[in-house]
PDB file of C-alpha atoms in Angstrom:
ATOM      1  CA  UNK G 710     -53.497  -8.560  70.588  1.00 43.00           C
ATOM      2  CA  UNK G 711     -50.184  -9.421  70.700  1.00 51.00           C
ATOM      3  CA  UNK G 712     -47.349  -9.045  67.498  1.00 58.00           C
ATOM      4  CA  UNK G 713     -45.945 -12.430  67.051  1.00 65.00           C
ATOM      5  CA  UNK G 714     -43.669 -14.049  64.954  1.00 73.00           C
ATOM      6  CA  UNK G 715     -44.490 -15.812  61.958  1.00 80.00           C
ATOM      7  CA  UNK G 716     -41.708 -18.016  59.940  1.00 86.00           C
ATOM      8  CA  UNK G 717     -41.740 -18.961  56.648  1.00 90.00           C
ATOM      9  CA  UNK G 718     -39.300 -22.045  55.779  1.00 93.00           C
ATOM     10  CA  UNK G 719     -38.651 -22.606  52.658  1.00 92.00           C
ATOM     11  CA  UNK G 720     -36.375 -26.124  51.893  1.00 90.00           C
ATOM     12  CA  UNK G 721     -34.103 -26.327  49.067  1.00 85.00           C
ATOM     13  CA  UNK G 722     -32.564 -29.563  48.331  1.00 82.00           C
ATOM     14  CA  UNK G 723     -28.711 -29.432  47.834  1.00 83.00           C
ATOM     15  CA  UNK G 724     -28.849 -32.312  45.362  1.00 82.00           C
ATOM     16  CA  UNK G 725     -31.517 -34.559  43.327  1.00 83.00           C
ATOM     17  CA  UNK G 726     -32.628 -37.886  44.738  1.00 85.00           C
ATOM     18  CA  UNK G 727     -30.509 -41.144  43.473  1.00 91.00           C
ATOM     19  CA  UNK G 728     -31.077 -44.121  42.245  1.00 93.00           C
ATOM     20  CA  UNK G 729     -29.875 -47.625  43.272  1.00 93.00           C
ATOM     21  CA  UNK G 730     -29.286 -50.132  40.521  1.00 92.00           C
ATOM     22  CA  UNK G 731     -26.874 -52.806  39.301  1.00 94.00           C
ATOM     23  CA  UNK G 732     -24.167 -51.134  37.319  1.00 94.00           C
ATOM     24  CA  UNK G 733     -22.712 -53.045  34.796  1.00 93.00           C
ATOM     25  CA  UNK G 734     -19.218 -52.254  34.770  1.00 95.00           C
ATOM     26  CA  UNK G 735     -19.104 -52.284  38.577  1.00 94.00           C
ATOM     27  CA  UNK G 736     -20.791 -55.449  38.829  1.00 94.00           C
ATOM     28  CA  UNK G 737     -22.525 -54.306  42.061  1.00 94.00           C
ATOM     29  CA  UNK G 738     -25.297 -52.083  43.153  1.00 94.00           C
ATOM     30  CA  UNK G 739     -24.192 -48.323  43.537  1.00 94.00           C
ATOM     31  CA  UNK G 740     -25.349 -45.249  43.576  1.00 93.00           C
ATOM     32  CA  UNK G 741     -26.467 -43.303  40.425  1.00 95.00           C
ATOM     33  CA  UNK G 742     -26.710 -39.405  40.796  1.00 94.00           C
ATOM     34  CA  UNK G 743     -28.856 -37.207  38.539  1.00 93.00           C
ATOM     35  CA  UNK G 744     -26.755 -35.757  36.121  1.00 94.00           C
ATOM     36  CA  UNK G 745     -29.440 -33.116  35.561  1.00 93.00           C
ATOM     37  CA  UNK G 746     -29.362 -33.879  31.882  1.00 96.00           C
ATOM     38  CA  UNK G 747     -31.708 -35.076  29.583  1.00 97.00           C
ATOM     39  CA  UNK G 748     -31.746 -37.016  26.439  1.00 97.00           C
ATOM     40  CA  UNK G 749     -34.129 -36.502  23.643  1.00 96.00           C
ATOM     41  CA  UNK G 750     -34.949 -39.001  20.824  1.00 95.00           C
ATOM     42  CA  UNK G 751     -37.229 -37.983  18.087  1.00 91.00           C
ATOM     43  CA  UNK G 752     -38.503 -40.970  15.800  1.00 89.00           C
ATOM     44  CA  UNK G 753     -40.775 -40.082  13.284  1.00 87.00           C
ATOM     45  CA  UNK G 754     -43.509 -38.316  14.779  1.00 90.00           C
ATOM     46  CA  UNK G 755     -42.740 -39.871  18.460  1.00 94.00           C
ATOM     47  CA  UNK G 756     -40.317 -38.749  21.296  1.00 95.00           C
ATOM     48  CA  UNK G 757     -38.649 -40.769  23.872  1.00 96.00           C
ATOM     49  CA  UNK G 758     -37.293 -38.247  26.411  1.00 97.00           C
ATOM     50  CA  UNK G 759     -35.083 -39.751  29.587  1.00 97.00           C
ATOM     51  CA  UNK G 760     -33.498 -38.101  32.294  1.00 97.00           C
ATOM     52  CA  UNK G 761     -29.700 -39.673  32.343  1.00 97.00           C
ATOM     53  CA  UNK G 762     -28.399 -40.813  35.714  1.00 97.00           C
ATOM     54  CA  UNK G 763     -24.615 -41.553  36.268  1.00 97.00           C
ATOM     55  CA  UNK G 764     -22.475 -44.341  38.613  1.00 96.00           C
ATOM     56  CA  UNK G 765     -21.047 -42.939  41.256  1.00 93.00           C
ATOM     57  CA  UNK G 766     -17.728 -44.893  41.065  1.00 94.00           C
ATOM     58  CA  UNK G 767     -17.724 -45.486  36.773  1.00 95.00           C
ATOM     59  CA  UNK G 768     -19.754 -42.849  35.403  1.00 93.00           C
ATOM     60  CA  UNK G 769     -21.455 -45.315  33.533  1.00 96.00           C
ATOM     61  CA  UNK G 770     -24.639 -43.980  32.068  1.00 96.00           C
ATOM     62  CA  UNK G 771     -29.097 -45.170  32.755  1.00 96.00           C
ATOM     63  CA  UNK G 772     -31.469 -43.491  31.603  1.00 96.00           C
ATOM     64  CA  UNK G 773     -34.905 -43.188  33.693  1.00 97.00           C
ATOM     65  CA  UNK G 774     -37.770 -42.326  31.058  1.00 97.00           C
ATOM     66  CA  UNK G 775     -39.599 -39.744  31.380  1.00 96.00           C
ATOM     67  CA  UNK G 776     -41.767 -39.629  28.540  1.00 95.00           C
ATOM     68  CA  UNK G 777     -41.844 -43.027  26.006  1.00 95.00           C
ATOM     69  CA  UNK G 778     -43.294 -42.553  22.102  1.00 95.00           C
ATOM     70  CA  UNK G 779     -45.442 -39.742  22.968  1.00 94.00           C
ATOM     71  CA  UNK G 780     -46.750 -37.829  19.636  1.00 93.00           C
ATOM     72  CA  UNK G 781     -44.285 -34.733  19.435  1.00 88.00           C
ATOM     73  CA  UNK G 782     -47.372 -32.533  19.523  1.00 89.00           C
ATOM     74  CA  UNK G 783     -48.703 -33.454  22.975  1.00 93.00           C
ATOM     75  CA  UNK G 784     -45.636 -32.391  24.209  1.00 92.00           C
ATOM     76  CA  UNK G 785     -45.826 -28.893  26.024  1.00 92.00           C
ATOM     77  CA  UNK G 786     -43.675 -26.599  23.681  1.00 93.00           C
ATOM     78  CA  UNK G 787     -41.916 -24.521  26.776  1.00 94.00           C
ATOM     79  CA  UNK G 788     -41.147 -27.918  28.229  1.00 94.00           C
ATOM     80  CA  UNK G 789     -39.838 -29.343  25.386  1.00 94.00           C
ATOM     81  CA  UNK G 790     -37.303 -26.431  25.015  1.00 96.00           C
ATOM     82  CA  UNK G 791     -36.889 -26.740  28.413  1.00 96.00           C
ATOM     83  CA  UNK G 792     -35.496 -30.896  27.837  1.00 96.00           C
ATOM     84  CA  UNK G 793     -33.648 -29.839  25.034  1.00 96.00           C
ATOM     85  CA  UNK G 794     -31.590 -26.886  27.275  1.00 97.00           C
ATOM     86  CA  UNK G 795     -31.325 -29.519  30.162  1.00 96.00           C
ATOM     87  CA  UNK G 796     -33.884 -26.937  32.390  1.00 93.00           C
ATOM     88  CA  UNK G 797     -32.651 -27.415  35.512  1.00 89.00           C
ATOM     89  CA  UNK G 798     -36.051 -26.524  36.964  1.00 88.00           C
ATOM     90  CA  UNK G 799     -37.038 -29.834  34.785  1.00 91.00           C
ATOM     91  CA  UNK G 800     -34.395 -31.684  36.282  1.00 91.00           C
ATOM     92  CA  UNK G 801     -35.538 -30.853  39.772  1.00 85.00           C
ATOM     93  CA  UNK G 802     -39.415 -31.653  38.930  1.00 88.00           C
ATOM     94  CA  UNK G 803     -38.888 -34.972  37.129  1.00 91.00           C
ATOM     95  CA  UNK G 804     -36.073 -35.785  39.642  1.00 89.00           C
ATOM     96  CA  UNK G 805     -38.273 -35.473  42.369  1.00 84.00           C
ATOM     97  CA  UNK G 806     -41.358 -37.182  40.610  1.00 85.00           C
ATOM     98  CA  UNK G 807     -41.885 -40.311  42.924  1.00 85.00           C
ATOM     99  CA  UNK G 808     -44.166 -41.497  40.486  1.00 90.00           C
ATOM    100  CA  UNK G 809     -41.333 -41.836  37.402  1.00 92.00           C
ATOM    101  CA  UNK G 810     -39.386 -43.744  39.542  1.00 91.00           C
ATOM    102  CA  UNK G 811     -41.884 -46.549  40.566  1.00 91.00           C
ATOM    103  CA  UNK G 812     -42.797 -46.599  36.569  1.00 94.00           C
ATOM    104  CA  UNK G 813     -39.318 -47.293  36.246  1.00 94.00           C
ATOM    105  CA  UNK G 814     -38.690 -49.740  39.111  1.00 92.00           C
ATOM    106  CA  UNK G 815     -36.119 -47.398  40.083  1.00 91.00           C
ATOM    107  CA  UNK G 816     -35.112 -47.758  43.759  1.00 89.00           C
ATOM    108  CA  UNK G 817     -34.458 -44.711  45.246  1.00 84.00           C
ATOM    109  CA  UNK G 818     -31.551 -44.630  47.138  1.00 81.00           C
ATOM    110  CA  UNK G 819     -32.528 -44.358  51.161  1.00 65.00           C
ATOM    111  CA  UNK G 820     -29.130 -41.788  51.469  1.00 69.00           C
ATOM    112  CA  UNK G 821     -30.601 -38.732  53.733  1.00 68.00           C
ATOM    113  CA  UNK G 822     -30.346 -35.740  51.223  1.00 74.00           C
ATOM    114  CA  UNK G 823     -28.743 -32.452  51.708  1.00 81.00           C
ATOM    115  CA  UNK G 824     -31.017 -29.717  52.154  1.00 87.00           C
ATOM    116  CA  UNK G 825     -30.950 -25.923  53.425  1.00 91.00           C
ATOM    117  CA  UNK G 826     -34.084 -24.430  54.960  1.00 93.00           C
ATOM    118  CA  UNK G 827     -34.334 -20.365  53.805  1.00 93.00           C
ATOM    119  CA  UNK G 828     -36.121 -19.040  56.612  1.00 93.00           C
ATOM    120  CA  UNK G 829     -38.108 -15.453  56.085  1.00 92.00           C
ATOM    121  CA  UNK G 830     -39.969 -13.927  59.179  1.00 85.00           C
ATOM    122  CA  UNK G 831     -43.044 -12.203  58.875  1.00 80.00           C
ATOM    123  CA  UNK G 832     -44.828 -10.329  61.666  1.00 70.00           C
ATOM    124  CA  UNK G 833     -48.852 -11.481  62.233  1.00 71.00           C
ATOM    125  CA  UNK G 834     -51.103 -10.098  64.765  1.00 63.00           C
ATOM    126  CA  UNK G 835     -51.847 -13.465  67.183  1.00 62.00           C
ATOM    127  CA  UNK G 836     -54.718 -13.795  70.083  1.00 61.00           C
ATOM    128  CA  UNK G 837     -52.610 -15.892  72.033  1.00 69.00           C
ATOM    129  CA  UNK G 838     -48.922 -14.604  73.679  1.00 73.00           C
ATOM    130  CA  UNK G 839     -45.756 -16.796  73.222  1.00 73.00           C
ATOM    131  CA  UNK G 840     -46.911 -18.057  69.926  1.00 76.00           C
ATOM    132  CA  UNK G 841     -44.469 -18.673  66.735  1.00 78.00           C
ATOM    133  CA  UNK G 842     -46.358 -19.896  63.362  1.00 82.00           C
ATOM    134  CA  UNK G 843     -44.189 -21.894  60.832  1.00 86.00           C
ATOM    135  CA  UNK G 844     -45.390 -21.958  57.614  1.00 88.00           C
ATOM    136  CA  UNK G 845     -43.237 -24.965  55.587  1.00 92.00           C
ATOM    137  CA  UNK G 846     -43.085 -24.728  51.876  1.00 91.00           C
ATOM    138  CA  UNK G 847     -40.913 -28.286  50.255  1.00 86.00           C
ATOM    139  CA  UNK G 848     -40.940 -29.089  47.392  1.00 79.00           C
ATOM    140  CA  UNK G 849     -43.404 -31.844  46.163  1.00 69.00           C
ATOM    141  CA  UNK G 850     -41.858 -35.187  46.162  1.00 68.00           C
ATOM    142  CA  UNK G 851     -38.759 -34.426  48.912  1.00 75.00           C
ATOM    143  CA  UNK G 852     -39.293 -36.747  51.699  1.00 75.00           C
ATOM    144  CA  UNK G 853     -38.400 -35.252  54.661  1.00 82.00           C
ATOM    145  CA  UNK G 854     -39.511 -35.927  58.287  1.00 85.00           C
ATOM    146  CA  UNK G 855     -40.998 -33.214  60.819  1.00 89.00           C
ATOM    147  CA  UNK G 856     -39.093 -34.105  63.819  1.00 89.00           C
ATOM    148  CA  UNK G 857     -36.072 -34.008  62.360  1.00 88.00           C
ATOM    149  CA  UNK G 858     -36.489 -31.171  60.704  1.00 91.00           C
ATOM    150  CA  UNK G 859     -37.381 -29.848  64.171  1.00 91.00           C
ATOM    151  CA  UNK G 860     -34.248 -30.938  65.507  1.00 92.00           C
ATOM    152  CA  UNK G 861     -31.886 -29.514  63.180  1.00 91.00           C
ATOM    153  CA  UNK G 862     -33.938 -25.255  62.967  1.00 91.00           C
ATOM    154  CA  UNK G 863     -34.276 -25.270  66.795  1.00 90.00           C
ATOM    155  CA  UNK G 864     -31.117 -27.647  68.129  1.00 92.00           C
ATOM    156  CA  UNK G 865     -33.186 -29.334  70.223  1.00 91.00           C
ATOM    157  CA  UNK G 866     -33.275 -33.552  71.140  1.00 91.00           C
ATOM    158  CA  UNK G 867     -35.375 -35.584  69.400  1.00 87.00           C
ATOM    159  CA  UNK G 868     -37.715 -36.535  71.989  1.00 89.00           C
ATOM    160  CA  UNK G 869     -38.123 -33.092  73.129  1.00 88.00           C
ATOM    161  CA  UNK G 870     -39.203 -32.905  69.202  1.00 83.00           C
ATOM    162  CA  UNK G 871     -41.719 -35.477  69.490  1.00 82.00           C
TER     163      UNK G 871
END
């Protein structure tokens, strides 16, 4: 048996996914980055919670909705701290919720996102010679595709990818 080389990449976004929407002092689509805020509304015993997107060109101000009138005691209590501190592990798990948006009608915006890959190499004991495992860990929600992930950690074409 042969020691081969075993990869772990790990991808890290650089930045949240956007949103595309009409702005209204714009008076155009743009752009709308996460702020990686949150705003929290209590109303009697209900809480409206929304993560707050900004323009890109205005700063003007939407706010995707994350939870609407839920009783304040279904709420998870470390989560809840965690909206009121603007968590910015929160901000990456309900930025990257797919299904918040589409509740929403929010249009993600089809900009390619910035990402680093943390690579950690781990030795494995392989049958077969000339072998290199990659084991990918991304975060649920990131859309990323293969070959071009390919492309960039090895600097090779795209066909020779494919």
């Amino acid at each position: 048996m042969n020691q081969n080389l075993r990869n772990q990449w790990t991808i890290v976004p650089k930045e949240l996914p956007s949103i595309l929407k009409n702005c209204s002092k714009c008076k155009e689509k743009k752009e709308f980055k996460n702020s990686g805020r949150f705003r929290v509304n209590a109303n009697g015993s209900h809480l409206d919670i929304w993560l707050i997107f900004r323009c890109e060109c205005c700063d003007t101000t939407y706010n995707l909705t994350v939870l609407e009138r839920i009783e304040a005691g279904r709420v998870n209590k470390e989560e809840y701290k965690g909206f009121l501190r603007n968590s910015k592990e929160l901000t990456v798990k309900y930025g990257n919720d797919k299904e918040i948006f589409t509740k929403n009608k929010a249009e993600m915006s089809q900009n390619r996102i910035k990402y680093q890959v943390i690579v950690k190499e781990m030795e494995c004991t392989c049958s077969m010679e000339g072998i290199m495992e990659v084991e990918l860990r991304i975060p649920a929600g990131f859309d990323l595709r293969l070959d071009a992930l390919l492309v960039r950690q090895f600097s090779i074409s795209r066909s020779h990818a494919k």
